[in-house]
Amino acid sequence: MLRNISLKLPKTSVDIKVFSANLTHSSAEYINEDRYKLLSKEHITEAVKLSPALSMVSSEMWRTAHQTFLNHGLSTQNFLQIATGNPKVLMRSPMKVIEALEFWRTCQFGEYCLFLLITKYPELLDVNDQQKLLKHISFLKSYVNTDKNVWKLLMTCPSLMQDSVKNIEARMSYFKNVMCLEIPEIIKSKALTKPLEEIKCRHIFLERLRLFRPRPKKVDPNQHTDNPRLYKITDTSDKTFATKICHVTAEEYESFKILFRREIERKEEETENKELLSDDDDN
């Protein structure tokens, strides 16, 4: 049986009920009664329901992990969200948890923004190489210009931390040089996590329907355009993209995808043949 873990916590204005829609009404009332919050058996029970892997965590591990996060400024609500999102964190030593937090602090997002990020995406606490982390953050910053924009990008696209520089560069180049988009529009979408072929397919489909025209490079970026916003192009299902953005049937877009794939394969084959001919000429 799990025991209540009574820890004196700092005051917080955040309602712990936000932690989970599954948090029971009675336990939520119990939490809100006391100005100094307790990590109770009810919290742990609800957390285990959300993430069964937490059933393997001992009471001592819960207590130690909870205290570690509190000592570094996170609330009980933050802790519970992190625990359910990444149970492995509770099984690490306090030193490893603190190390991961300090690695992320060096990214200069600020405490408030950092806590929002790791609470929303607890898997980011799996970082174990500070040099690699800072190098990747610096790479992203070279495109989006500021620490705040890197944070905004990761709040939308956390998987970029595992993506390769080559893939990100290819997508970013397409957005900036082909679609002529500005950074603020790019970081408001999930487009950088999408396969480049899918991005090209949707963009070219819109162009052929005359629903997308690249903005001239010397035009004020704030000037109105009738082009669909990037998030509407990339962050939608095929059906929604076809019917709501392109105003065609889903079947028409599916047919175009097949033709587009064949077109790409034909171009790739032509390129390979040219390279073979070039090699023959050299020999």
PDB file of C-alpha atoms in Angstrom:
ATOM      1  CA  MET A   1       0.000   0.000   0.000  1.00  0.00           C
ATOM      2  CA  LEU A   2       1.187   3.511  -0.755  1.00  0.00           C
ATOM      3  CA  ARG A   3       1.474   5.815   2.228  1.00  0.00           C
ATOM      4  CA  ASN A   4       0.573   9.508   2.214  1.00  0.00           C
ATOM      5  CA  ILE A   5       3.667  11.549   1.557  1.00  0.00           C
ATOM      6  CA  SER A   6       3.308  14.750   3.575  1.00  0.00           C
ATOM      7  CA  LEU A   7       5.499  17.535   2.312  1.00  0.00           C
ATOM      8  CA  LYS A   8       5.161  21.210   2.997  1.00  0.00           C
ATOM      9  CA  LEU A   9       4.881  22.911  -0.372  1.00  0.00           C
ATOM     10  CA  PRO A  10       5.051  26.557  -1.404  1.00  0.00           C
ATOM     11  CA  LYS A  11       1.850  28.483  -2.032  1.00  0.00           C
ATOM     12  CA  THR A  12       0.554  28.371  -5.563  1.00  0.00           C
ATOM     13  CA  SER A  13      -2.283  30.052  -7.391  1.00  0.00           C
ATOM     14  CA  VAL A  14      -2.582  27.152  -9.847  1.00  0.00           C
ATOM     15  CA  ASP A  15      -5.558  24.845  -9.286  1.00  0.00           C
ATOM     16  CA  ILE A  16      -4.284  21.283  -9.041  1.00  0.00           C
ATOM     17  CA  LYS A  17      -7.451  20.131 -10.830  1.00  0.00           C
ATOM     18  CA  VAL A  18      -5.760  21.240 -14.032  1.00  0.00           C
ATOM     19  CA  PHE A  19      -3.356  18.297 -13.558  1.00  0.00           C
ATOM     20  CA  SER A  20      -5.871  15.843 -14.911  1.00  0.00           C
ATOM     21  CA  ALA A  21      -9.469  15.652 -15.965  1.00  0.00           C
ATOM     22  CA  ASN A  22      -9.463  12.302 -14.190  1.00  0.00           C
ATOM     23  CA  LEU A  23      -8.525  13.754 -10.810  1.00  0.00           C
ATOM     24  CA  THR A  24     -11.402  12.917  -8.481  1.00  0.00           C
ATOM     25  CA  HIS A  25     -13.594  15.713  -7.181  1.00  0.00           C
ATOM     26  CA  SER A  26     -13.063  14.696  -3.563  1.00  0.00           C
ATOM     27  CA  SER A  27      -9.283  14.615  -3.800  1.00  0.00           C
ATOM     28  CA  ALA A  28      -9.216  17.944  -5.628  1.00  0.00           C
ATOM     29  CA  GLU A  29     -11.287  19.504  -2.857  1.00  0.00           C
ATOM     30  CA  TYR A  30      -8.922  18.057  -0.261  1.00  0.00           C
ATOM     31  CA  ILE A  31      -5.911  19.565  -2.023  1.00  0.00           C
ATOM     32  CA  ASN A  32      -7.469  23.006  -2.304  1.00  0.00           C
ATOM     33  CA  GLU A  33      -8.485  23.159   1.351  1.00  0.00           C
ATOM     34  CA  ASP A  34      -4.899  23.399   2.564  1.00  0.00           C
ATOM     35  CA  ARG A  35      -2.775  26.416   1.682  1.00  0.00           C
ATOM     36  CA  TYR A  36       0.314  24.194   2.028  1.00  0.00           C
ATOM     37  CA  LYS A  37      -0.177  21.402  -0.496  1.00  0.00           C
ATOM     38  CA  LEU A  38       0.371  17.713   0.281  1.00  0.00           C
ATOM     39  CA  LEU A  39       1.369  15.022  -2.156  1.00  0.00           C
ATOM     40  CA  SER A  40      -1.202  12.491  -1.045  1.00  0.00           C
ATOM     41  CA  LYS A  41      -2.093   8.899  -1.725  1.00  0.00           C
ATOM     42  CA  GLU A  42      -4.974  10.175  -3.880  1.00  0.00           C
ATOM     43  CA  HIS A  43      -2.556  12.060  -6.147  1.00  0.00           C
ATOM     44  CA  ILE A  44      -0.418   8.986  -6.612  1.00  0.00           C
ATOM     45  CA  THR A  45      -3.440   6.761  -7.254  1.00  0.00           C
ATOM     46  CA  GLU A  46      -4.690   9.132  -9.960  1.00  0.00           C
ATOM     47  CA  ALA A  47      -1.205   9.357 -11.477  1.00  0.00           C
ATOM     48  CA  VAL A  48      -0.947   5.556 -11.649  1.00  0.00           C
ATOM     49  CA  LYS A  49      -4.324   5.416 -13.431  1.00  0.00           C
ATOM     50  CA  LEU A  50      -2.971   7.797 -16.068  1.00  0.00           C
ATOM     51  CA  SER A  51       0.403   6.052 -16.321  1.00  0.00           C
ATOM     52  CA  PRO A  52       0.404   2.436 -15.055  1.00  0.00           C
ATOM     53  CA  ALA A  53       4.222   2.315 -15.190  1.00  0.00           C
ATOM     54  CA  LEU A  54       4.169   4.461 -12.034  1.00  0.00           C
ATOM     55  CA  SER A  55       2.840   1.475 -10.059  1.00  0.00           C
ATOM     56  CA  MET A  56       6.459   0.265  -9.898  1.00  0.00           C
ATOM     57  CA  VAL A  57       7.627   3.441  -8.135  1.00  0.00           C
ATOM     58  CA  SER A  58       8.101   3.150  -4.375  1.00  0.00           C
ATOM     59  CA  SER A  59       6.805   5.684  -1.866  1.00  0.00           C
ATOM     60  CA  GLU A  60      10.366   6.759  -1.142  1.00  0.00           C
ATOM     61  CA  MET A  61      11.019   7.408  -4.829  1.00  0.00           C
ATOM     62  CA  TRP A  62       7.854   9.520  -5.020  1.00  0.00           C
ATOM     63  CA  ARG A  63       8.916  11.521  -1.979  1.00  0.00           C
ATOM     64  CA  THR A  64      12.488  12.067  -3.155  1.00  0.00           C
ATOM     65  CA  ALA A  65      11.519  13.044  -6.698  1.00  0.00           C
ATOM     66  CA  HIS A  66       8.754  15.354  -5.488  1.00  0.00           C
ATOM     67  CA  GLN A  67      11.087  17.164  -3.107  1.00  0.00           C
ATOM     68  CA  THR A  68      13.762  17.494  -5.796  1.00  0.00           C
ATOM     69  CA  PHE A  69      11.401  19.241  -8.202  1.00  0.00           C
ATOM     70  CA  LEU A  70       9.996  21.467  -5.436  1.00  0.00           C
ATOM     71  CA  ASN A  71      13.505  22.514  -4.437  1.00  0.00           C
ATOM     72  CA  HIS A  72      14.073  23.684  -7.999  1.00  0.00           C
ATOM     73  CA  GLY A  73      10.980  25.828  -8.226  1.00  0.00           C
ATOM     74  CA  LEU A  74       8.406  23.536  -9.811  1.00  0.00           C
ATOM     75  CA  SER A  75       4.977  23.109  -8.258  1.00  0.00           C
ATOM     76  CA  THR A  76       3.258  19.870  -7.246  1.00  0.00           C
ATOM     77  CA  GLN A  77       1.049  20.247 -10.307  1.00  0.00           C
ATOM     78  CA  ASN A  78       4.143  20.485 -12.525  1.00  0.00           C
ATOM     79  CA  PHE A  79       5.625  17.452 -10.807  1.00  0.00           C
ATOM     80  CA  LEU A  80       2.525  15.301 -11.314  1.00  0.00           C
ATOM     81  CA  GLN A  81       2.308  16.208 -14.993  1.00  0.00           C
ATOM     82  CA  ILE A  82       5.981  15.347 -15.455  1.00  0.00           C
ATOM     83  CA  ALA A  83       5.582  12.082 -13.548  1.00  0.00           C
ATOM     84  CA  THR A  84       2.641  10.888 -15.660  1.00  0.00           C
ATOM     85  CA  GLY A  85       4.280  12.025 -18.896  1.00  0.00           C
ATOM     86  CA  ASN A  86       7.713  10.516 -18.200  1.00  0.00           C
ATOM     87  CA  PRO A  87       7.634   7.964 -15.344  1.00  0.00           C
ATOM     88  CA  LYS A  88      11.335   7.168 -15.793  1.00  0.00           C
ATOM     89  CA  VAL A  89      12.201  10.530 -14.247  1.00  0.00           C
ATOM     90  CA  LEU A  90      11.018   9.302 -10.828  1.00  0.00           C
ATOM     91  CA  MET A  91      13.436   6.396 -10.968  1.00  0.00           C
ATOM     92  CA  ARG A  92      16.475   8.624 -11.433  1.00  0.00           C
ATOM     93  CA  SER A  93      18.698   9.939  -8.719  1.00  0.00           C
ATOM     94  CA  PRO A  94      18.160  13.558  -7.607  1.00  0.00           C
ATOM     95  CA  MET A  95      21.562  14.362  -9.103  1.00  0.00           C
ATOM     96  CA  LYS A  96      20.457  13.198 -12.569  1.00  0.00           C
ATOM     97  CA  VAL A  97      17.187  15.152 -12.363  1.00  0.00           C
ATOM     98  CA  ILE A  98      18.997  18.304 -11.250  1.00  0.00           C
ATOM     99  CA  GLU A  99      21.589  17.838 -14.000  1.00  0.00           C
ATOM    100  CA  ALA A 100      18.871  17.715 -16.685  1.00  0.00           C
ATOM    101  CA  LEU A 101      17.183  20.825 -15.260  1.00  0.00           C
ATOM    102  CA  GLU A 102      20.489  22.700 -15.211  1.00  0.00           C
ATOM    103  CA  PHE A 103      21.235  21.667 -18.797  1.00  0.00           C
ATOM    104  CA  TRP A 104      17.945  23.210 -19.900  1.00  0.00           C
ATOM    105  CA  ARG A 105      18.498  26.331 -17.797  1.00  0.00           C
ATOM    106  CA  THR A 106      21.603  27.093 -19.866  1.00  0.00           C
ATOM    107  CA  CYS A 107      19.312  27.543 -22.887  1.00  0.00           C
ATOM    108  CA  GLN A 108      18.218  30.904 -21.441  1.00  0.00           C
ATOM    109  CA  PHE A 109      14.454  30.490 -21.828  1.00  0.00           C
ATOM    110  CA  GLY A 110      13.730  31.834 -18.337  1.00  0.00           C
ATOM    111  CA  GLU A 111      12.289  29.802 -15.462  1.00  0.00           C
ATOM    112  CA  TYR A 112       8.617  30.352 -16.304  1.00  0.00           C
ATOM    113  CA  CYS A 113       9.006  29.367 -19.967  1.00  0.00           C
ATOM    114  CA  LEU A 114      11.286  26.444 -19.130  1.00  0.00           C
ATOM    115  CA  PHE A 115       8.801  25.007 -16.630  1.00  0.00           C
ATOM    116  CA  LEU A 116       5.996  25.299 -19.194  1.00  0.00           C
ATOM    117  CA  LEU A 117       8.141  23.455 -21.726  1.00  0.00           C
ATOM    118  CA  ILE A 118       9.243  20.515 -19.577  1.00  0.00           C
ATOM    119  CA  THR A 119       5.798  20.169 -18.010  1.00  0.00           C
ATOM    120  CA  LYS A 120       4.168  19.960 -21.435  1.00  0.00           C
ATOM    121  CA  TYR A 121       6.904  17.678 -22.819  1.00  0.00           C
ATOM    122  CA  PRO A 122       8.485  15.744 -19.912  1.00  0.00           C
ATOM    123  CA  GLU A 123      10.447  13.596 -22.353  1.00  0.00           C
ATOM    124  CA  LEU A 124      12.779  16.573 -22.800  1.00  0.00           C
ATOM    125  CA  LEU A 125      14.163  15.759 -19.352  1.00  0.00           C
ATOM    126  CA  ASP A 126      15.828  12.709 -20.913  1.00  0.00           C
ATOM    127  CA  VAL A 127      18.627  15.006 -22.090  1.00  0.00           C
ATOM    128  CA  ASN A 128      22.033  13.799 -20.897  1.00  0.00           C
ATOM    129  CA  ASP A 129      24.532  15.693 -23.052  1.00  0.00           C
ATOM    130  CA  GLN A 130      24.777  19.426 -22.389  1.00  0.00           C
ATOM    131  CA  GLN A 131      27.139  20.122 -25.278  1.00  0.00           C
ATOM    132  CA  LYS A 132      24.871  18.356 -27.764  1.00  0.00           C
ATOM    133  CA  LEU A 133      21.818  20.177 -26.371  1.00  0.00           C
ATOM    134  CA  LEU A 134      23.412  23.622 -26.632  1.00  0.00           C
ATOM    135  CA  LYS A 135      24.716  22.910 -30.130  1.00  0.00           C
ATOM    136  CA  HIS A 136      21.218  21.961 -31.332  1.00  0.00           C
ATOM    137  CA  ILE A 137      19.613  24.956 -29.606  1.00  0.00           C
ATOM    138  CA  SER A 138      22.233  27.228 -31.190  1.00  0.00           C
ATOM    139  CA  PHE A 139      21.457  25.709 -34.599  1.00  0.00           C
ATOM    140  CA  LEU A 140      17.732  26.397 -34.186  1.00  0.00           C
ATOM    141  CA  LYS A 141      18.477  29.930 -32.993  1.00  0.00           C
ATOM    142  CA  SER A 142      20.521  30.585 -36.150  1.00  0.00           C
ATOM    143  CA  TYR A 143      17.233  30.307 -38.066  1.00  0.00           C
ATOM    144  CA  VAL A 144      14.697  31.823 -35.684  1.00  0.00           C
ATOM    145  CA  ASN A 145      16.982  34.548 -34.260  1.00  0.00           C
ATOM    146  CA  THR A 146      16.087  34.667 -30.550  1.00  0.00           C
ATOM    147  CA  ASP A 147      15.933  32.403 -27.477  1.00  0.00           C
ATOM    148  CA  LYS A 148      12.228  33.214 -27.159  1.00  0.00           C
ATOM    149  CA  ASN A 149      11.578  32.058 -30.710  1.00  0.00           C
ATOM    150  CA  VAL A 150      13.482  28.812 -30.064  1.00  0.00           C
ATOM    151  CA  TRP A 151      11.228  28.255 -27.042  1.00  0.00           C
ATOM    152  CA  LYS A 152       8.103  28.983 -29.101  1.00  0.00           C
ATOM    153  CA  LEU A 153       9.314  26.549 -31.740  1.00  0.00           C
ATOM    154  CA  LEU A 154       9.893  23.782 -29.190  1.00  0.00           C
ATOM    155  CA  MET A 155       6.507  24.399 -27.567  1.00  0.00           C
ATOM    156  CA  THR A 156       5.003  23.562 -30.960  1.00  0.00           C
ATOM    157  CA  CYS A 157       7.580  21.085 -32.286  1.00  0.00           C
ATOM    158  CA  PRO A 158       9.429  19.293 -29.434  1.00  0.00           C
ATOM    159  CA  SER A 159      10.442  16.464 -31.770  1.00  0.00           C
ATOM    160  CA  LEU A 160      12.906  18.862 -33.421  1.00  0.00           C
ATOM    161  CA  MET A 161      15.278  18.000 -30.566  1.00  0.00           C
ATOM    162  CA  GLN A 162      15.609  14.500 -32.069  1.00  0.00           C
ATOM    163  CA  ASP A 163      15.525  15.562 -35.711  1.00  0.00           C
ATOM    164  CA  SER A 164      18.653  15.880 -37.827  1.00  0.00           C
ATOM    165  CA  VAL A 165      20.194  19.180 -38.859  1.00  0.00           C
ATOM    166  CA  LYS A 166      19.947  18.074 -42.499  1.00  0.00           C
ATOM    167  CA  ASN A 167      16.177  17.501 -42.340  1.00  0.00           C
ATOM    168  CA  ILE A 168      15.476  20.760 -40.527  1.00  0.00           C
ATOM    169  CA  GLU A 169      17.647  22.749 -42.938  1.00  0.00           C
ATOM    170  CA  ALA A 170      15.859  21.248 -45.945  1.00  0.00           C
ATOM    171  CA  ARG A 171      12.415  22.172 -44.627  1.00  0.00           C
ATOM    172  CA  MET A 172      13.491  25.629 -43.505  1.00  0.00           C
ATOM    173  CA  SER A 173      15.083  26.317 -46.888  1.00  0.00           C
ATOM    174  CA  TYR A 174      11.870  25.315 -48.643  1.00  0.00           C
ATOM    175  CA  PHE A 175       9.734  27.558 -46.444  1.00  0.00           C
ATOM    176  CA  LYS A 176      12.010  30.582 -46.818  1.00  0.00           C
ATOM    177  CA  ASN A 177      13.292  30.272 -50.380  1.00  0.00           C
ATOM    178  CA  VAL A 178      10.427  28.574 -52.205  1.00  0.00           C
ATOM    179  CA  MET A 179       7.299  29.521 -50.263  1.00  0.00           C
ATOM    180  CA  CYS A 180       8.821  32.886 -49.221  1.00  0.00           C
ATOM    181  CA  LEU A 181       7.536  32.654 -45.649  1.00  0.00           C
ATOM    182  CA  GLU A 182       8.686  34.666 -42.643  1.00  0.00           C
ATOM    183  CA  ILE A 183       9.972  33.121 -39.409  1.00  0.00           C
ATOM    184  CA  PRO A 184       6.978  34.185 -37.216  1.00  0.00           C
ATOM    185  CA  GLU A 185       4.612  32.229 -39.457  1.00  0.00           C
ATOM    186  CA  ILE A 186       6.882  29.174 -39.521  1.00  0.00           C
ATOM    187  CA  ILE A 187       7.221  28.894 -35.737  1.00  0.00           C
ATOM    188  CA  LYS A 188       3.461  29.167 -35.204  1.00  0.00           C
ATOM    189  CA  SER A 189       2.933  25.897 -37.067  1.00  0.00           C
ATOM    190  CA  LYS A 190       4.059  22.289 -36.768  1.00  0.00           C
ATOM    191  CA  ALA A 191       5.377  22.422 -40.318  1.00  0.00           C
ATOM    192  CA  LEU A 192       9.016  21.779 -39.382  1.00  0.00           C
ATOM    193  CA  THR A 193       8.055  18.315 -38.122  1.00  0.00           C
ATOM    194  CA  LYS A 194       6.362  17.261 -41.359  1.00  0.00           C
ATOM    195  CA  PRO A 195       8.045  15.203 -44.106  1.00  0.00           C
ATOM    196  CA  LEU A 196       9.405  17.495 -46.812  1.00  0.00           C
ATOM    197  CA  GLU A 197       7.651  15.520 -49.547  1.00  0.00           C
ATOM    198  CA  GLU A 198       4.290  16.059 -47.829  1.00  0.00           C
ATOM    199  CA  ILE A 199       5.002  19.801 -47.504  1.00  0.00           C
ATOM    200  CA  LYS A 200       5.919  20.056 -51.185  1.00  0.00           C
ATOM    201  CA  CYS A 201       2.877  18.033 -52.230  1.00  0.00           C
ATOM    202  CA  ARG A 202       0.436  20.301 -50.407  1.00  0.00           C
ATOM    203  CA  HIS A 203       2.182  23.503 -51.463  1.00  0.00           C
ATOM    204  CA  ILE A 204       2.346  22.523 -55.148  1.00  0.00           C
ATOM    205  CA  PHE A 205      -1.281  21.368 -55.095  1.00  0.00           C
ATOM    206  CA  LEU A 206      -2.287  24.823 -53.842  1.00  0.00           C
ATOM    207  CA  GLU A 207      -0.131  26.500 -56.478  1.00  0.00           C
ATOM    208  CA  ARG A 208      -1.721  24.502 -59.286  1.00  0.00           C
ATOM    209  CA  LEU A 209      -5.132  25.451 -57.980  1.00  0.00           C
ATOM    210  CA  ARG A 210      -3.885  29.075 -57.941  1.00  0.00           C
ATOM    211  CA  LEU A 211      -4.589  29.302 -54.239  1.00  0.00           C
ATOM    212  CA  PHE A 212      -0.997  30.091 -53.279  1.00  0.00           C
ATOM    213  CA  ARG A 213       1.326  32.712 -54.745  1.00  0.00           C
ATOM    214  CA  PRO A 214       4.787  33.363 -53.302  1.00  0.00           C
ATOM    215  CA  ARG A 215       5.102  36.775 -51.711  1.00  0.00           C
ATOM    216  CA  PRO A 216       7.633  38.975 -53.567  1.00  0.00           C
ATOM    217  CA  LYS A 217      10.820  39.177 -51.496  1.00  0.00           C
ATOM    218  CA  LYS A 218      10.899  42.988 -51.351  1.00  0.00           C
ATOM    219  CA  VAL A 219       7.293  43.313 -50.185  1.00  0.00           C
ATOM    220  CA  ASP A 220       6.553  44.267 -46.580  1.00  0.00           C
ATOM    221  CA  PRO A 221       6.151  40.925 -44.716  1.00  0.00           C
ATOM    222  CA  ASN A 222       3.234  42.424 -42.794  1.00  0.00           C
ATOM    223  CA  GLN A 223       1.322  43.130 -45.981  1.00  0.00           C
ATOM    224  CA  HIS A 224      -1.876  41.092 -46.310  1.00  0.00           C
ATOM    225  CA  THR A 225      -1.820  38.014 -48.513  1.00  0.00           C
ATOM    226  CA  ASP A 226      -4.605  35.707 -49.614  1.00  0.00           C
ATOM    227  CA  ASN A 227      -2.373  32.670 -49.210  1.00  0.00           C
ATOM    228  CA  PRO A 228      -3.523  30.173 -46.565  1.00  0.00           C
ATOM    229  CA  ARG A 229      -1.499  30.401 -43.372  1.00  0.00           C
ATOM    230  CA  LEU A 230       1.185  27.759 -43.054  1.00  0.00           C
ATOM    231  CA  TYR A 231      -0.467  25.993 -40.102  1.00  0.00           C
ATOM    232  CA  LYS A 232      -3.611  25.537 -42.210  1.00  0.00           C
ATOM    233  CA  ILE A 233      -1.523  23.935 -44.932  1.00  0.00           C
ATOM    234  CA  THR A 234       0.541  21.575 -42.783  1.00  0.00           C
ATOM    235  CA  ASP A 235      -1.263  21.041 -39.464  1.00  0.00           C
ATOM    236  CA  THR A 236      -4.459  19.547 -40.882  1.00  0.00           C
ATOM    237  CA  SER A 237      -5.619  16.110 -41.989  1.00  0.00           C
ATOM    238  CA  ASP A 238      -5.691  15.299 -45.698  1.00  0.00           C
ATOM    239  CA  LYS A 239      -9.484  15.540 -45.695  1.00  0.00           C
ATOM    240  CA  THR A 240      -9.553  18.930 -43.966  1.00  0.00           C
ATOM    241  CA  PHE A 241      -6.766  20.252 -46.177  1.00  0.00           C
ATOM    242  CA  ALA A 242      -8.611  19.163 -49.325  1.00  0.00           C
ATOM    243  CA  THR A 243     -12.128  20.263 -48.411  1.00  0.00           C
ATOM    244  CA  LYS A 244     -11.559  23.316 -46.199  1.00  0.00           C
ATOM    245  CA  ILE A 245      -8.337  24.810 -47.567  1.00  0.00           C
ATOM    246  CA  CYS A 246      -8.336  23.729 -51.230  1.00  0.00           C
ATOM    247  CA  HIS A 247     -12.127  23.469 -51.677  1.00  0.00           C
ATOM    248  CA  VAL A 248     -11.912  20.165 -53.531  1.00  0.00           C
ATOM    249  CA  THR A 249     -12.936  16.647 -52.596  1.00  0.00           C
ATOM    250  CA  ALA A 250     -10.705  14.376 -50.542  1.00  0.00           C
ATOM    251  CA  GLU A 251     -10.639  11.960 -53.498  1.00  0.00           C
ATOM    252  CA  GLU A 252      -9.243  14.657 -55.801  1.00  0.00           C
ATOM    253  CA  TYR A 253      -6.392  15.357 -53.424  1.00  0.00           C
ATOM    254  CA  GLU A 254      -5.679  11.641 -52.995  1.00  0.00           C
ATOM    255  CA  SER A 255      -5.430  11.294 -56.781  1.00  0.00           C
ATOM    256  CA  PHE A 256      -3.022  14.236 -56.915  1.00  0.00           C
ATOM    257  CA  LYS A 257      -0.831  12.660 -54.206  1.00  0.00           C
ATOM    258  CA  ILE A 258      -0.467   9.513 -56.323  1.00  0.00           C
ATOM    259  CA  LEU A 259       0.432  11.546 -59.420  1.00  0.00           C
ATOM    260  CA  PHE A 260       2.835  13.713 -57.428  1.00  0.00           C
ATOM    261  CA  ARG A 261       4.652  10.626 -56.088  1.00  0.00           C
ATOM    262  CA  ARG A 262       5.009   9.297 -59.639  1.00  0.00           C
ATOM    263  CA  GLU A 263       6.309  12.686 -60.752  1.00  0.00           C
ATOM    264  CA  ILE A 264       8.969  12.651 -58.033  1.00  0.00           C
ATOM    265  CA  GLU A 265       9.993   9.073 -58.864  1.00  0.00           C
ATOM    266  CA  ARG A 266      10.326   9.984 -62.534  1.00  0.00           C
ATOM    267  CA  LYS A 267      12.526  12.992 -61.726  1.00  0.00           C
ATOM    268  CA  GLU A 268      14.679  10.877 -59.401  1.00  0.00           C
ATOM    269  CA  GLU A 269      15.085   8.274 -62.135  1.00  0.00           C
ATOM    270  CA  GLU A 270      16.058  10.964 -64.659  1.00  0.00           C
ATOM    271  CA  THR A 271      18.631  12.351 -62.234  1.00  0.00           C
ATOM    272  CA  GLU A 272      20.125   8.906 -61.668  1.00  0.00           C
ATOM    273  CA  ASN A 273      20.333   8.281 -65.413  1.00  0.00           C
ATOM    274  CA  LYS A 274      22.110  11.599 -65.963  1.00  0.00           C
ATOM    275  CA  GLU A 275      24.617  10.753 -63.250  1.00  0.00           C
ATOM    276  CA  LEU A 276      25.271   7.348 -64.828  1.00  0.00           C
ATOM    277  CA  LEU A 277      25.809   8.944 -68.240  1.00  0.00           C
ATOM    278  CA  SER A 278      28.140  11.486 -66.692  1.00  0.00           C
ATOM    279  CA  ASP A 279      30.177   8.688 -65.087  1.00  0.00           C
ATOM    280  CA  ASP A 280      30.398   6.865 -68.423  1.00  0.00           C
ATOM    281  CA  ASP A 281      31.647  10.003 -70.143  1.00  0.00           C
ATOM    282  CA  ASP A 282      34.324  10.474 -67.492  1.00  0.00           C
ATOM    283  CA  ASN A 283      35.520   6.931 -68.045  1.00  0.00           C
TER     284      ASN A 283
END
